[in-house]
Coordinates of C-alpha atoms and ligand atoms in Angstrom, one line a residue:
X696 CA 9.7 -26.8 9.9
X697 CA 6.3 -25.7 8.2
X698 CA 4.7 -23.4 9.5
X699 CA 1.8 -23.7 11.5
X700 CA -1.6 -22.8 10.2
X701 CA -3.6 -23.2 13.7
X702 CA -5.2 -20.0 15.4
X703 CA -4.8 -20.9 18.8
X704 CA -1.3 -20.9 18.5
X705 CA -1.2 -18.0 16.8
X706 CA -3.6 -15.9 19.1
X707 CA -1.2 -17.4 22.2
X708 CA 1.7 -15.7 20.7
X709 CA -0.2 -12.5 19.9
X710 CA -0.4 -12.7 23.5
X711 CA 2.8 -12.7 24.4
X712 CA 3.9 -10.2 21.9
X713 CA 5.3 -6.9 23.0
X714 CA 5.8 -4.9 19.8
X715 CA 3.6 -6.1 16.7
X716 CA 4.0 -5.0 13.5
X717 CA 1.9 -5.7 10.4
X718 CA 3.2 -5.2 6.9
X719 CA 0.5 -5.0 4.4
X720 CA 1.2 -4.7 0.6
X721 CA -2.0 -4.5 -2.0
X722 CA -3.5 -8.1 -1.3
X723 CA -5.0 -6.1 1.6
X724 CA -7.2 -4.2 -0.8
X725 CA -7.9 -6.7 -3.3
X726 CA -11.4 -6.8 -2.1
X727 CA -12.2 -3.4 -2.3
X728 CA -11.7 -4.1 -6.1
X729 CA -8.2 -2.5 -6.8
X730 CA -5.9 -4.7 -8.7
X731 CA -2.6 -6.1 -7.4
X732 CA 0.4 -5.5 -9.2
X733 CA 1.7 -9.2 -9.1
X734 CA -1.3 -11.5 -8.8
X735 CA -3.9 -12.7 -11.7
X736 CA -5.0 -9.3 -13.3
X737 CA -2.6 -7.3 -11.5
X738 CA -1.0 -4.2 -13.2
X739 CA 1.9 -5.7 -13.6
X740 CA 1.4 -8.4 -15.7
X741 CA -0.6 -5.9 -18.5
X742 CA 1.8 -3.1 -17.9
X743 CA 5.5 -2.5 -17.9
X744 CA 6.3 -1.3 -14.3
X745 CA 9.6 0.5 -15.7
X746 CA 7.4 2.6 -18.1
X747 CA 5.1 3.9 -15.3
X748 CA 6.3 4.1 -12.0
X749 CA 9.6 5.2 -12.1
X750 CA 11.0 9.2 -12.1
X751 CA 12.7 7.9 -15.6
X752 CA 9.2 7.0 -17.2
X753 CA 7.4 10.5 -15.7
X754 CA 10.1 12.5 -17.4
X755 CA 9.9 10.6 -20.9
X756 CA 6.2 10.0 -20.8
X757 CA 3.9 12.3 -18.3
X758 CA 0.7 12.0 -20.6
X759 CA 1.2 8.4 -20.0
X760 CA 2.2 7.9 -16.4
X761 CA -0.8 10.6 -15.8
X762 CA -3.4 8.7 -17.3
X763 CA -2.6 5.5 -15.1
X764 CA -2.2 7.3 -12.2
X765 CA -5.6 8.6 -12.8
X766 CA -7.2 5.7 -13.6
X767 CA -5.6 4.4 -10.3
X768 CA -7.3 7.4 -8.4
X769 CA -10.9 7.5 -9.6
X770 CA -10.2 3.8 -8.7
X771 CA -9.1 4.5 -5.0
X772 CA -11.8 6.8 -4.6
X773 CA -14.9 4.8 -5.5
X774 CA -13.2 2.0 -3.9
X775 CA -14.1 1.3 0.2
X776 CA -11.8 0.2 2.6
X777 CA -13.2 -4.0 3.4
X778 CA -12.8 -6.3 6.8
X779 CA -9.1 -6.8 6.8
X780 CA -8.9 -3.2 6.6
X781 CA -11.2 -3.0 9.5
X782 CA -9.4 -5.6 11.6
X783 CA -6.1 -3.4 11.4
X784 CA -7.6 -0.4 12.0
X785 CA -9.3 -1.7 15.3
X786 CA -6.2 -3.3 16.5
X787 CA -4.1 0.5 15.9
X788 CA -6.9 1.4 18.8
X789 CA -4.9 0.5 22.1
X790 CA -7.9 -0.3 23.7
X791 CA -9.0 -3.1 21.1
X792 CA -5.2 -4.4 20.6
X793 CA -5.3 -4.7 24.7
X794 CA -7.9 -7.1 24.6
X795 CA -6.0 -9.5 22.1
X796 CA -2.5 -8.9 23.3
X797 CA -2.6 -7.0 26.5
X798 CA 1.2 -5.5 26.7
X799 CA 1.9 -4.8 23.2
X800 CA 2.4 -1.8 21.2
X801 CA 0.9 -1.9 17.2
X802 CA 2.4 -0.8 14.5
X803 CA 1.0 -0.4 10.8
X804 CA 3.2 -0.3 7.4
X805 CA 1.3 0.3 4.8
X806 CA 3.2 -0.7 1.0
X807 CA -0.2 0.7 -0.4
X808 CA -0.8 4.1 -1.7
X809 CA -4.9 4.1 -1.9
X810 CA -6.0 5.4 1.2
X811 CA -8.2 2.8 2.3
X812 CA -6.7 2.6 5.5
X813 CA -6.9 5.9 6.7
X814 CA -10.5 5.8 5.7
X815 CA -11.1 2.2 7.6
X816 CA -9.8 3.9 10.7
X817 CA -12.0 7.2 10.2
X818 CA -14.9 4.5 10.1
X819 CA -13.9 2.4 13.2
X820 CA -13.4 5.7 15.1
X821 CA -17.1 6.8 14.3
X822 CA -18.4 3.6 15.4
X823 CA -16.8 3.5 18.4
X824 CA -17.1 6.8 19.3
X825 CA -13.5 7.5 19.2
X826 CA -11.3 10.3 17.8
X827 CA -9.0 8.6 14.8
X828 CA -5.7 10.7 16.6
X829 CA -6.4 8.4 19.4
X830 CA -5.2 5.4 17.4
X831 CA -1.5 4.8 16.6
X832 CA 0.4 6.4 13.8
X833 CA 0.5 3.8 11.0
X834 CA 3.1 4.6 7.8
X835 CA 2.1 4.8 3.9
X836 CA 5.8 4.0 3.1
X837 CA 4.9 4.2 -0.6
X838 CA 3.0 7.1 -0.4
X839 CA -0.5 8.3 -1.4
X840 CA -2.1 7.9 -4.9
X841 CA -4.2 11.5 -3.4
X842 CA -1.1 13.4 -3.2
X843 CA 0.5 15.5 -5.4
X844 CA 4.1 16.8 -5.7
X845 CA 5.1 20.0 -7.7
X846 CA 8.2 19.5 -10.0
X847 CA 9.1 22.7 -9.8
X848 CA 8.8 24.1 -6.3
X849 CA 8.0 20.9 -4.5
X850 CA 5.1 21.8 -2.8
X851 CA 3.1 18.3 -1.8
X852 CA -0.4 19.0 -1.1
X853 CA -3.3 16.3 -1.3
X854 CA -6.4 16.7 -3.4
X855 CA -9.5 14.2 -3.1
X856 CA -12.7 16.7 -4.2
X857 CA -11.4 17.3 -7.9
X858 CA -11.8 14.0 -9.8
X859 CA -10.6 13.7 -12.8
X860 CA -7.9 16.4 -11.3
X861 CA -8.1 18.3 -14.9
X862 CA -10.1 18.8 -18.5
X863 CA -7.7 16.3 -20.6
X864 CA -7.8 13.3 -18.2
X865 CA -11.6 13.5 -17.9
X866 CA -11.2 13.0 -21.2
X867 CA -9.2 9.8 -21.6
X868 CA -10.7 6.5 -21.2
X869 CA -9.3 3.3 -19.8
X870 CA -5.8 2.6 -20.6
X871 CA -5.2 0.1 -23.3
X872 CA -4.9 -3.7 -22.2
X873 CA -2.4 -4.9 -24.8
X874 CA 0.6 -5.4 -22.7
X875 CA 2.8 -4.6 -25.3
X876 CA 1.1 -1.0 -26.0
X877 CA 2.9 0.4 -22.8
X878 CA 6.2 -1.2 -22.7
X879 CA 8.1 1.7 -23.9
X880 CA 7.7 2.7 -27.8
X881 CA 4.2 1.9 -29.4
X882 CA 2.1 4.1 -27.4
X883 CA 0.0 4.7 -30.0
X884 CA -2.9 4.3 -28.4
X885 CA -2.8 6.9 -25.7
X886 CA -3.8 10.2 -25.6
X887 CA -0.7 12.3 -25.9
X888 CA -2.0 15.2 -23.5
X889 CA 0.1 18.1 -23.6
X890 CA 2.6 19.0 -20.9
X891 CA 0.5 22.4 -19.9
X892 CA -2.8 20.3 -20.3
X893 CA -1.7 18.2 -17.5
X894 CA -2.0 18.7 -13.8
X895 CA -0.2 22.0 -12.9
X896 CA 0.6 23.7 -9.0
X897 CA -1.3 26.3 -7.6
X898 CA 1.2 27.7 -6.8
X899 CA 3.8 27.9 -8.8
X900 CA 1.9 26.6 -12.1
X901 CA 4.7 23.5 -12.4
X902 CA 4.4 20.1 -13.5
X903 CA 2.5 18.3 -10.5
X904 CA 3.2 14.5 -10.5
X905 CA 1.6 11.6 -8.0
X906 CA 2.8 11.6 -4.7
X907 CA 3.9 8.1 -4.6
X908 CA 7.4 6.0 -4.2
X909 CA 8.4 4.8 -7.8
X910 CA 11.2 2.3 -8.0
X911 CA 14.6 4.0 -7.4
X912 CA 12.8 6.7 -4.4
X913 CA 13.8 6.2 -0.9
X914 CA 10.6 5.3 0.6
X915 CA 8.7 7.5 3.3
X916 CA 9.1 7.2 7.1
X917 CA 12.4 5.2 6.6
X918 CA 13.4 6.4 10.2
X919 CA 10.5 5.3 12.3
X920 CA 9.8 2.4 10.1
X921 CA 13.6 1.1 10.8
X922 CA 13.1 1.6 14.6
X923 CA 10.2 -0.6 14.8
X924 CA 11.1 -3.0 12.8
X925 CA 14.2 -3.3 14.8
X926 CA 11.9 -3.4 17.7
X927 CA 9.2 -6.2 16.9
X928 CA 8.6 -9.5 17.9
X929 CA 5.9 -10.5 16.1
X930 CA 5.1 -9.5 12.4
X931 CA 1.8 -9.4 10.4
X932 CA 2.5 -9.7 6.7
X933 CA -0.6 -8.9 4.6
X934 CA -1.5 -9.5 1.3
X935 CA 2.1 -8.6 -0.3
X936 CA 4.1 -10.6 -2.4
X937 CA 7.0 -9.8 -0.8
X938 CA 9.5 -8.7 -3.5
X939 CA 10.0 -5.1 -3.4
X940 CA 12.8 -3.8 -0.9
X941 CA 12.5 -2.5 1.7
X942 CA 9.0 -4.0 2.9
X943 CA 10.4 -7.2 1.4
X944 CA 13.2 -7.8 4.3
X945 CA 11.4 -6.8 7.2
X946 CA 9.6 -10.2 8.5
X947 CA 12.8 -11.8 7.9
X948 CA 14.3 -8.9 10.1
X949 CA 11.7 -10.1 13.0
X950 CA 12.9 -13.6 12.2
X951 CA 16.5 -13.2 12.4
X952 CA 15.7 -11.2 16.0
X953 CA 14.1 -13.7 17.5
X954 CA 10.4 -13.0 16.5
X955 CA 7.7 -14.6 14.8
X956 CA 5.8 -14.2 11.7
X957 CA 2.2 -14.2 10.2
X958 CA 1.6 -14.7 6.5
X959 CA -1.4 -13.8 5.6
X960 CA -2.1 -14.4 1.8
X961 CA -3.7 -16.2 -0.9
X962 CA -1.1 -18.4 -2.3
X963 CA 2.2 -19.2 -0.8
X964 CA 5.4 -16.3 -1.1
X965 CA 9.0 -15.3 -1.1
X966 CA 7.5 -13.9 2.7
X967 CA 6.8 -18.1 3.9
X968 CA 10.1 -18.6 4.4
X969 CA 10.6 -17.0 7.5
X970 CA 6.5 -17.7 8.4
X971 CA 6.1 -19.3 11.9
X972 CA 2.4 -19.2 11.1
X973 CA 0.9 -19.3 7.8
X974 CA -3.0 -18.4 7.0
X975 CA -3.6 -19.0 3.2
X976 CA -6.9 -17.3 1.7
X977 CA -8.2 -14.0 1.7
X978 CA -7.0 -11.7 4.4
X979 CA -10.6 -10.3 4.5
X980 CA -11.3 -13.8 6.3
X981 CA -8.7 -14.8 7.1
X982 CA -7.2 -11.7 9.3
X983 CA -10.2 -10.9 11.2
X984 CA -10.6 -14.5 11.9
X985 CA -7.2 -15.2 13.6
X986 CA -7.5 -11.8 15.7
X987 CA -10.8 -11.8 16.9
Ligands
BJW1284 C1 -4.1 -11.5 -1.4 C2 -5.4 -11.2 -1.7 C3 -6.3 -11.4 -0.7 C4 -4.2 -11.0 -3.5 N1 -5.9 -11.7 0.5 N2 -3.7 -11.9 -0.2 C5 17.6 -5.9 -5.9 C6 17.6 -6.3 -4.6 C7 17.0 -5.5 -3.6 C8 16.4 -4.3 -3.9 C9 16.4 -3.9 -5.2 C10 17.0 -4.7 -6.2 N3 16.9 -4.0 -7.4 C11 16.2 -2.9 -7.2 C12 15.9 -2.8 -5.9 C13 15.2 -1.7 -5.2 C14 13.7 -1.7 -5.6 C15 13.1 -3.1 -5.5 O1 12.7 -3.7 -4.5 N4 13.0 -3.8 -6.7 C16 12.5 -5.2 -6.7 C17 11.6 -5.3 -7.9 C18 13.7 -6.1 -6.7 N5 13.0 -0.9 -4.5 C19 13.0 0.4 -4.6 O2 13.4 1.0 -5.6 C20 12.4 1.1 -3.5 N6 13.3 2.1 -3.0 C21 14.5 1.7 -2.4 O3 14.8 0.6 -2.3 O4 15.2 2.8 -2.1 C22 16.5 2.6 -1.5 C23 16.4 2.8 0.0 C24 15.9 1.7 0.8 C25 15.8 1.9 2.1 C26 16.1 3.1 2.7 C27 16.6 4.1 1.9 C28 16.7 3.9 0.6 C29 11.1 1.8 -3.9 C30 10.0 0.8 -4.2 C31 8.8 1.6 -4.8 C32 7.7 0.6 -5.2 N7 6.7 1.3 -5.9 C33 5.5 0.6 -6.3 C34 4.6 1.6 -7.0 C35 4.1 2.6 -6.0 C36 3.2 3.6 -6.7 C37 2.0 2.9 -7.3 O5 1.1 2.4 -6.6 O6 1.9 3.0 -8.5 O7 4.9 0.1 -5.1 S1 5.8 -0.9 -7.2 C38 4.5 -1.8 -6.5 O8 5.1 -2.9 -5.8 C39 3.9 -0.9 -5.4 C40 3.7 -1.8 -4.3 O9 3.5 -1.1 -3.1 C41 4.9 -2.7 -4.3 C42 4.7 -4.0 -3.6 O10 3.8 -4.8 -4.2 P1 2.8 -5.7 -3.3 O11 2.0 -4.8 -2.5 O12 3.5 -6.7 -2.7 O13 1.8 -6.2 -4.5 P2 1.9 -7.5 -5.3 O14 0.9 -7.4 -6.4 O15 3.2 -7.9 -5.7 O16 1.4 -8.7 -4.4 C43 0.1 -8.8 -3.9 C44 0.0 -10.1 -3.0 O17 -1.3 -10.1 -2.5 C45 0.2 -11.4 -3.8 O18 1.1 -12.2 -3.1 C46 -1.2 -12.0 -3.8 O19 -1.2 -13.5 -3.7 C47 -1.8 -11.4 -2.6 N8 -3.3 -11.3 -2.6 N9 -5.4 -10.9 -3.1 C48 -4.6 -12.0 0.7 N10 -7.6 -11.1 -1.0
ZN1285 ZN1 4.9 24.5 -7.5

């Protein structure tokens, strides 16, 4: 059956839901300006994933996995957090979620590693005169783009007041556009920054690299995350393509339980095929417009 696209139906299940979940993947910041991985201009179709986000690619190539990851944090910090952001970050308010859905319990899973989120909810707290802690816990399963992690001692720590984080990436431009330039052996064009030029602990004066999930890492929060995704009856899936495992299974877990699922998105995905309800176009209408 195809799903349905109408909101009343949708906002009569919300209703009835007990444990939401929403599942958000980088469609959900698309308006804030930072690219997707999969969609038209995403980083994906310009780069090679496997010779940038994996542990394999750091330890070949840091200059180069450096310099995207900091273009991809100047990018998160002059970037702002947009409605669909906002919507979510009300609903983790059980105050707000009671007024749409009056016995459930909200969760947030975040694929995204920009920190928009956090800030949305910092915002919606101010304006309401709320604290953010009284909001639910939500999960950055992929990490944060902010973070750092030593190589050497481990130590993760999170630094947004220096940016660029050191001399030689301040001194890097963009990163090239030629998709073939970063696919493993021309990387001509690059800076190669030396290994003690890049960002080192305070610590321990170690190699730091991103705190984020690269392909081949167990994701964060795996434990809670399981729990209540086993748990749900109704899932929200924003803005992700829905091809990279875990995140990728869970409406279909919700499904398979009994539940029902949201797409939210701009074009059809592998994530449909379990929709009961299906709102194609930007989730920054499209999201605030089926919840409130
Ligand atoms: C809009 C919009 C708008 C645009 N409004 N919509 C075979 C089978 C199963 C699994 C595997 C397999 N082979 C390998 C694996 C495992 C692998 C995997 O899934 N690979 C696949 C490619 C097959 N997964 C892993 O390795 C993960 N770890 C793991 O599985 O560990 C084992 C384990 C599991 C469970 C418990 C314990 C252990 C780790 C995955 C790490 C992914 N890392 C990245 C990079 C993070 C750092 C960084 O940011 O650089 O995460 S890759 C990249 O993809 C990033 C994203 O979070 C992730 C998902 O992408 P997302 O968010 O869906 O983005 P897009 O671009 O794909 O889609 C955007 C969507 O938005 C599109 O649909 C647009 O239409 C839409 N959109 N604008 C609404 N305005
Ligand atoms: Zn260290």
């Amino acid at each position: 059956m195809s799903p349905s696209t109408s909101v009343t139906a949708f906002r009569e299940a919300l209703k009835q839901s007990k444990n939401i979940i929403a599942v958000a993947g980088a469609g959900l910041s698309a308006a804030s300006g930072i690219p997707t991985f999969r969609g038209a201009g995403g980083y994906w179709k310009k780069y090679n994933a496997m010779s940038l986000a994996t542990p394999e690619a750091f330890e070949e190539n840091p200059s180069l996995v450096w310099q995207f990851y900091h273009y991809r944090r100047m990018k998160a910090l002059s970037s702002r957090p947009n409605a669909a952001h906002v919507a979510i970050s009300m609903i983790s308010f059980p105050d707000f979620l009671r007024e749409i859905a009056p016995e459930a319990k909200f969760t947030f899973i975040t694929q995204n590693v920009d920190g928009l989120s956090a800030r949305a909810l910092k915002e919606v707290a101010a304006k309401a005169g709320k604290e953010p802690s009284q909001a639910v816990p939500f999960y950055e399963m992929h990490g944060r783009i902010l973070d750092l992690i030593c190589t050497s001692c481990g130590r993760r720590s999170t630094n947004q007041d220096e940016a660029p984080l050191c001399p030689a990436l301040a001194a890097t431009g963009a990163l090239p556009t030629d998709p073939n330039t970063l696919s493993g052996v021309d990387t001509e064009e690059v800076a190669d920054i030396p290994l003690e030029e890049l960002p080192r602990c305070e610590d321990c004066g170690g190699l730091l690299r991103p705190g984020v999930v690269w392909f081949g890492e167990t994701p964060l929060h795996m434990e809670q995350i399981d729990g209540v995704v086993a748990q749900a009856d109704m899932c929200l899936v924003v803005g992700t393509s829905s091809t990279v495992y875990p995140a990728a299974s869970y409406a279909s877990e919700v499904a398979e339980n009994g539940g029902k699922v949201a797409v939210f998105n701009l074009e059809r995905t592998e994530g449909d095929s379990d929709a009961d309800f299906l709102f194609l176009g930007p989730c920054e209408q499209t999201l605030p417009e089926a919840l409130f």
